[in-house]
């Protein structure tokens, strides 16, 4: 391995656009495969369980009932000999929020709409201490148009979903500050990280124009990059998968650049933290279809309901 690359271990290969890593209390790691329409559960001893998840499973989070909640983009189509999608699948009907019962492997849909509006392409989610989930909807891409994205707040019983921010351009990763007072959003195409201050469950304070959607700008990349999903470390720093350059970029909540951790893949899509000390980073690298792990320089943030 090159001296300028961090030491990392390859845990899984030959995955179909891996995303959504989630470390579980027993030491196993869940990883979605958007292209293969399934979730892998990878155990420390090397065993692997495969869980079918029709559509396009993306971000994962463990809820207050111990079930796994899934952002499902509804399915993508893929051009020959290319790993990334080119638009919705032929059978695409819309996106959804799904629930996975780990004991049975059964996946059920919780939400397909917010009011009269269909969910387009849910991408990533995070739980607050009350058991509500904030999630991003990336907005589906078509040949000549694309759907707007949004941020939503929903309960796990399938009975309550609220539009928090709409429209927003290609919102991808979402994270929450350690005190639970701020949500962070990674905007893919603009390569910007935004913050929204939470004033009540499912409600955020909004900045005036010229903010395009009411968010506070935290960080803007000065060169061409695209942003994917994120994790938050124990100090509140935002660790975001950075496409094109192939890094995990770390910035402070105040918008100060901390470091960029290089990974040899132009599609470094996501990061989560696990292990007893939360100092193991699990990272999905999607053009080469791998899950890798590495020692992080500080503990990750303990997620609500993660144990």
Coordinates of C-alpha atoms in Angstrom, one line a residue:
X1 CA 0.0 0.0 0.0
X2 CA 1.3 3.5 -0.8
X3 CA 2.9 5.3 2.0
X4 CA 0.5 8.3 1.6
X5 CA -2.6 6.1 2.0
X6 CA -4.0 5.1 5.4
X7 CA -3.9 1.5 6.4
X8 CA -7.2 -0.2 5.8
X9 CA -8.7 -3.6 5.7
X10 CA -11.0 -4.8 2.9
X11 CA -14.1 -6.5 4.5
X12 CA -16.2 -7.2 1.3
X13 CA -15.7 -7.0 -2.4
X14 CA -17.7 -7.4 -5.6
X15 CA -20.6 -5.4 -4.3
X16 CA -23.1 -3.6 -6.5
X17 CA -22.7 0.1 -5.5
X18 CA -22.4 -0.3 -1.8
X19 CA -23.8 2.4 0.5
X20 CA -25.3 2.9 4.0
X21 CA -22.8 1.1 6.3
X22 CA -24.3 0.6 9.8
X23 CA -22.3 -1.0 12.6
X24 CA -24.4 -3.2 14.9
X25 CA -23.9 -3.9 18.6
X26 CA -22.8 -7.6 17.9
X27 CA -19.9 -6.4 15.8
X28 CA -21.6 -7.1 12.5
X29 CA -21.9 -4.4 9.8
X30 CA -24.9 -3.9 7.5
X31 CA -24.2 -2.6 4.0
X32 CA -26.7 -1.8 1.3
X33 CA -26.1 -2.7 -2.4
X34 CA -28.2 -0.3 -4.5
X35 CA -27.5 -2.0 -7.8
X36 CA -28.1 -5.6 -6.4
X37 CA -31.2 -4.7 -4.5
X38 CA -30.1 -6.3 -1.3
X39 CA -28.4 -5.7 2.1
X40 CA -25.4 -7.6 3.3
X41 CA -24.8 -8.4 7.0
X42 CA -21.1 -9.0 7.5
X43 CA -20.0 -10.7 10.7
X44 CA -16.6 -10.4 12.4
X45 CA -15.9 -14.1 11.7
X46 CA -16.4 -13.6 7.9
X47 CA -20.0 -15.0 7.7
X48 CA -22.3 -13.0 5.4
X49 CA -26.1 -12.9 5.4
X50 CA -27.9 -11.6 2.3
X51 CA -31.2 -9.8 2.7
X52 CA -33.3 -9.0 -0.3
X53 CA -34.5 -5.5 -0.5
X54 CA -36.3 -4.6 -3.8
X55 CA -35.9 -1.2 -5.3
X56 CA -32.7 0.7 -4.4
X57 CA -31.7 0.4 -0.7
X58 CA -29.4 3.3 0.3
X59 CA -29.1 4.8 3.8
X60 CA -29.7 2.7 7.0
X61 CA -30.3 3.5 10.7
X62 CA -31.3 1.5 13.7
X63 CA -34.6 2.7 15.3
X64 CA -35.8 2.8 18.9
X65 CA -37.5 -0.6 18.4
X66 CA -34.3 -2.3 17.2
X67 CA -35.5 -2.6 13.6
X68 CA -33.5 -1.2 10.7
X69 CA -35.0 1.7 8.8
X70 CA -34.1 2.0 5.1
X71 CA -34.0 4.9 2.6
X72 CA -35.1 3.3 -0.7
X73 CA -34.6 5.2 -3.9
X74 CA -37.1 3.0 -5.8
X75 CA -34.6 1.5 -8.2
X76 CA -32.1 2.7 -10.8
X77 CA -31.1 1.7 -14.3
X78 CA -27.5 1.0 -15.3
X79 CA -25.8 1.4 -18.6
X80 CA -23.7 -1.5 -19.8
X81 CA -20.2 -1.8 -18.3
X82 CA -20.7 1.1 -15.9
X83 CA -21.2 1.0 -12.1
X84 CA -23.2 4.2 -11.7
X85 CA -26.8 4.7 -12.5
X86 CA -28.2 6.6 -15.5
X87 CA -31.8 7.1 -14.2
X88 CA -34.8 5.3 -12.8
X89 CA -35.3 1.6 -13.4
X90 CA -38.0 0.4 -15.8
X91 CA -40.2 -0.6 -12.9
X92 CA -39.6 2.5 -10.8
X93 CA -42.8 3.7 -9.1
X94 CA -41.3 6.1 -6.6
X95 CA -39.1 5.9 -3.5
X96 CA -40.0 4.8 0.0
X97 CA -39.0 4.5 3.7
X98 CA -38.8 0.8 4.6
X99 CA -38.5 -1.2 7.8
X100 CA -36.3 -4.3 8.1
X101 CA -36.9 -6.9 10.8
X102 CA -33.5 -8.4 11.3
X103 CA -34.9 -11.5 13.0
X104 CA -37.0 -12.5 10.1
X105 CA -35.4 -10.6 7.2
X106 CA -38.8 -9.2 6.2
X107 CA -38.8 -5.7 4.6
X108 CA -42.0 -3.7 4.7
X109 CA -42.8 -0.2 3.3
X110 CA -43.7 2.5 5.8
X111 CA -44.0 5.6 3.6
X112 CA -44.3 6.2 -0.1
X113 CA -45.8 9.7 0.1
X114 CA -45.7 12.8 2.1
X115 CA -49.3 14.0 1.9
X116 CA -50.3 13.9 -1.8
X117 CA -46.7 14.0 -3.0
X118 CA -44.7 10.8 -3.8
X119 CA -41.3 10.3 -2.3
X120 CA -38.8 10.4 -5.2
X121 CA -35.5 8.9 -4.0
X122 CA -34.9 8.8 -0.2
X123 CA -31.2 8.7 0.4
X124 CA -30.0 8.9 4.1
X125 CA -31.5 9.2 7.5
X126 CA -30.8 9.9 11.2
X127 CA -32.8 9.4 14.4
X128 CA -33.3 12.0 17.1
X129 CA -33.6 11.1 20.8
X130 CA -37.4 11.0 20.6
X131 CA -37.3 8.2 18.0
X132 CA -38.3 10.4 15.0
X133 CA -36.2 10.1 11.8
X134 CA -35.0 13.0 9.6
X135 CA -34.3 11.8 6.1
X136 CA -33.2 13.3 2.8
X137 CA -34.9 12.7 -0.6
X138 CA -32.3 13.2 -3.3
X139 CA -34.7 13.6 -6.1
X140 CA -34.7 11.2 -9.1
X141 CA -32.7 12.0 -12.2
X142 CA -34.2 11.6 -15.6
X143 CA -32.8 12.1 -19.2
X144 CA -33.5 15.8 -19.4
X145 CA -35.0 16.7 -16.0
X146 CA -34.7 15.9 -12.4
X147 CA -37.1 15.9 -9.4
X148 CA -36.5 18.4 -6.6
X149 CA -35.0 17.0 -3.4
X150 CA -36.3 17.6 0.2
X151 CA -35.8 16.9 3.9
X152 CA -38.5 15.1 5.8
X153 CA -39.3 14.0 9.4
X154 CA -41.2 10.8 10.1
X155 CA -42.3 8.5 12.9
X156 CA -41.6 4.7 12.9
X157 CA -45.2 3.7 13.1
X158 CA -45.9 4.8 9.5
X159 CA -48.5 7.4 10.6
X160 CA -46.7 10.7 10.6
X161 CA -44.5 12.3 8.0
X162 CA -43.7 16.0 7.6
X163 CA -42.0 18.1 5.0
X164 CA -39.1 20.0 6.7
X165 CA -37.3 21.6 3.8
X166 CA -38.4 21.7 0.2
X167 CA -37.0 22.2 -2.4
X168 CA -33.3 21.6 -2.0
X169 CA -30.8 20.6 -4.7
X170 CA -29.7 16.9 -4.5
X171 CA -29.6 16.5 -0.7
X172 CA -27.6 13.4 0.1
X173 CA -25.9 12.7 3.5
X174 CA -27.6 13.8 6.7
X175 CA -26.1 13.9 10.2
X176 CA -27.0 15.3 13.6
X177 CA -24.9 17.3 16.0
X178 CA -23.9 15.7 19.4
X179 CA -26.4 17.9 21.2
X180 CA -29.2 17.0 18.8
X181 CA -29.9 20.7 18.0
X182 CA -28.6 20.8 14.4
X183 CA -28.9 18.6 11.3
X184 CA -26.3 18.8 8.6
X185 CA -26.9 18.1 4.9
X186 CA -24.4 17.3 2.2
X187 CA -25.6 18.7 -1.2
X188 CA -24.1 16.5 -3.9
X189 CA -24.0 18.6 -7.0
X190 CA -23.0 21.9 -5.4
X191 CA -20.5 20.3 -3.1
X192 CA -21.8 22.2 -0.1
X193 CA -22.5 21.3 3.5
X194 CA -25.5 23.0 5.0
X195 CA -26.8 23.2 8.6
X196 CA -30.4 23.6 9.9
X197 CA -31.1 24.6 13.5
X198 CA -33.8 22.4 15.0
X199 CA -36.4 24.4 16.9
X200 CA -38.9 21.6 17.5
X201 CA -39.2 18.0 16.4
X202 CA -39.5 18.1 12.6
X203 CA -39.2 21.9 12.5
X204 CA -36.1 24.0 11.7
X205 CA -35.2 27.7 11.7
X206 CA -34.7 29.0 8.2
X207 CA -32.2 31.7 7.1
X208 CA -33.5 34.5 4.8
X209 CA -32.6 35.0 1.1
X210 CA -30.1 34.5 -0.4
X211 CA -30.0 31.1 1.2
X212 CA -31.8 29.0 -1.5
X213 CA -33.7 26.9 1.1
X214 CA -33.1 28.4 4.5
X215 CA -29.9 26.5 5.4
X216 CA -26.8 28.0 6.9
X217 CA -23.8 27.3 4.7
X218 CA -21.1 25.4 6.7
X219 CA -18.6 24.6 4.0
X220 CA -18.2 24.9 0.3
X221 CA -15.5 23.1 -1.7
X222 CA -13.4 25.3 -3.9
X223 CA -12.6 22.7 -6.5
X224 CA -14.7 20.2 -8.4
X225 CA -16.0 17.6 -6.1
X226 CA -19.4 16.0 -5.4
X227 CA -20.6 15.0 -2.0
X228 CA -22.3 11.8 -0.8
X229 CA -23.2 10.6 2.7
X230 CA -21.7 11.5 6.0
X231 CA -20.9 10.5 9.6
X232 CA -20.4 12.7 12.6
X233 CA -17.5 12.1 15.0
X234 CA -17.6 12.4 18.8
X235 CA -16.3 16.0 18.6
X236 CA -19.1 17.0 16.2
X237 CA -17.0 17.2 13.1
X238 CA -18.6 16.4 9.8
X239 CA -17.0 13.5 7.9
X240 CA -18.4 13.4 4.3
X241 CA -17.8 11.0 1.5
X242 CA -16.2 13.1 -1.3
X243 CA -16.6 11.9 -4.9
X244 CA -14.2 12.7 -7.7
X245 CA -11.1 13.2 -5.5
X246 CA -11.9 10.0 -3.5
X247 CA -11.6 11.1 0.2
X248 CA -13.5 11.4 3.5
X249 CA -13.4 15.1 4.0
X250 CA -13.5 16.3 7.7
X251 CA -14.7 19.8 8.6
X252 CA -15.8 21.4 11.9
X253 CA -19.3 22.7 12.5
X254 CA -17.8 26.2 12.2
X255 CA -16.7 25.3 8.6
X256 CA -13.0 24.9 9.2
X257 CA -11.2 22.2 7.1
X258 CA -9.6 19.6 9.3
X259 CA -8.2 17.0 6.9
X260 CA -9.0 14.8 3.8
X261 CA -8.5 11.0 4.2
X262 CA -7.6 9.5 0.8
X263 CA -9.2 6.2 -0.3
X264 CA -8.2 4.8 -3.7
X265 CA -11.6 5.1 -5.3
X266 CA -13.3 8.1 -6.9
X267 CA -16.6 7.1 -5.4
X268 CA -16.1 7.2 -1.6
X269 CA -19.7 7.2 -0.7
X270 CA -20.2 6.8 3.0
X271 CA -18.7 6.3 6.5
X272 CA -19.9 5.0 9.9
X273 CA -18.2 4.3 13.2
X274 CA -18.2 1.1 15.2
X275 CA -16.2 -1.0 17.6
X276 CA -16.3 -0.8 21.4
X277 CA -14.5 2.5 21.3
X278 CA -16.2 3.8 18.2
X279 CA -12.7 4.3 16.6
X280 CA -13.2 1.9 13.7
X281 CA -14.4 3.6 10.5
X282 CA -16.4 1.6 8.0
X283 CA -16.3 3.1 4.6
X284 CA -18.0 2.2 1.3
X285 CA -16.1 2.7 -1.9
X286 CA -18.5 2.2 -4.7
X287 CA -16.8 2.2 -8.1
X288 CA -14.8 -0.8 -7.0
X289 CA -17.6 -2.2 -4.9
X290 CA -15.9 -2.6 -1.5
X291 CA -16.5 -2.2 2.2
X292 CA -13.3 -1.2 4.0
X293 CA -12.4 -0.5 7.6
X294 CA -9.7 1.6 9.2
X295 CA -8.6 3.0 12.5
X296 CA -10.0 6.5 12.9
X297 CA -8.1 9.3 14.8
X298 CA -10.9 9.9 17.3
X299 CA -14.1 8.2 18.3
X300 CA -17.2 8.6 16.2
X301 CA -20.5 9.9 17.6
X302 CA -22.6 7.3 19.3
X303 CA -25.9 7.3 17.3
X304 CA -29.3 7.3 19.0
X305 CA -30.6 3.7 19.5
X306 CA -27.4 2.2 18.1
X307 CA -27.2 -0.2 21.1

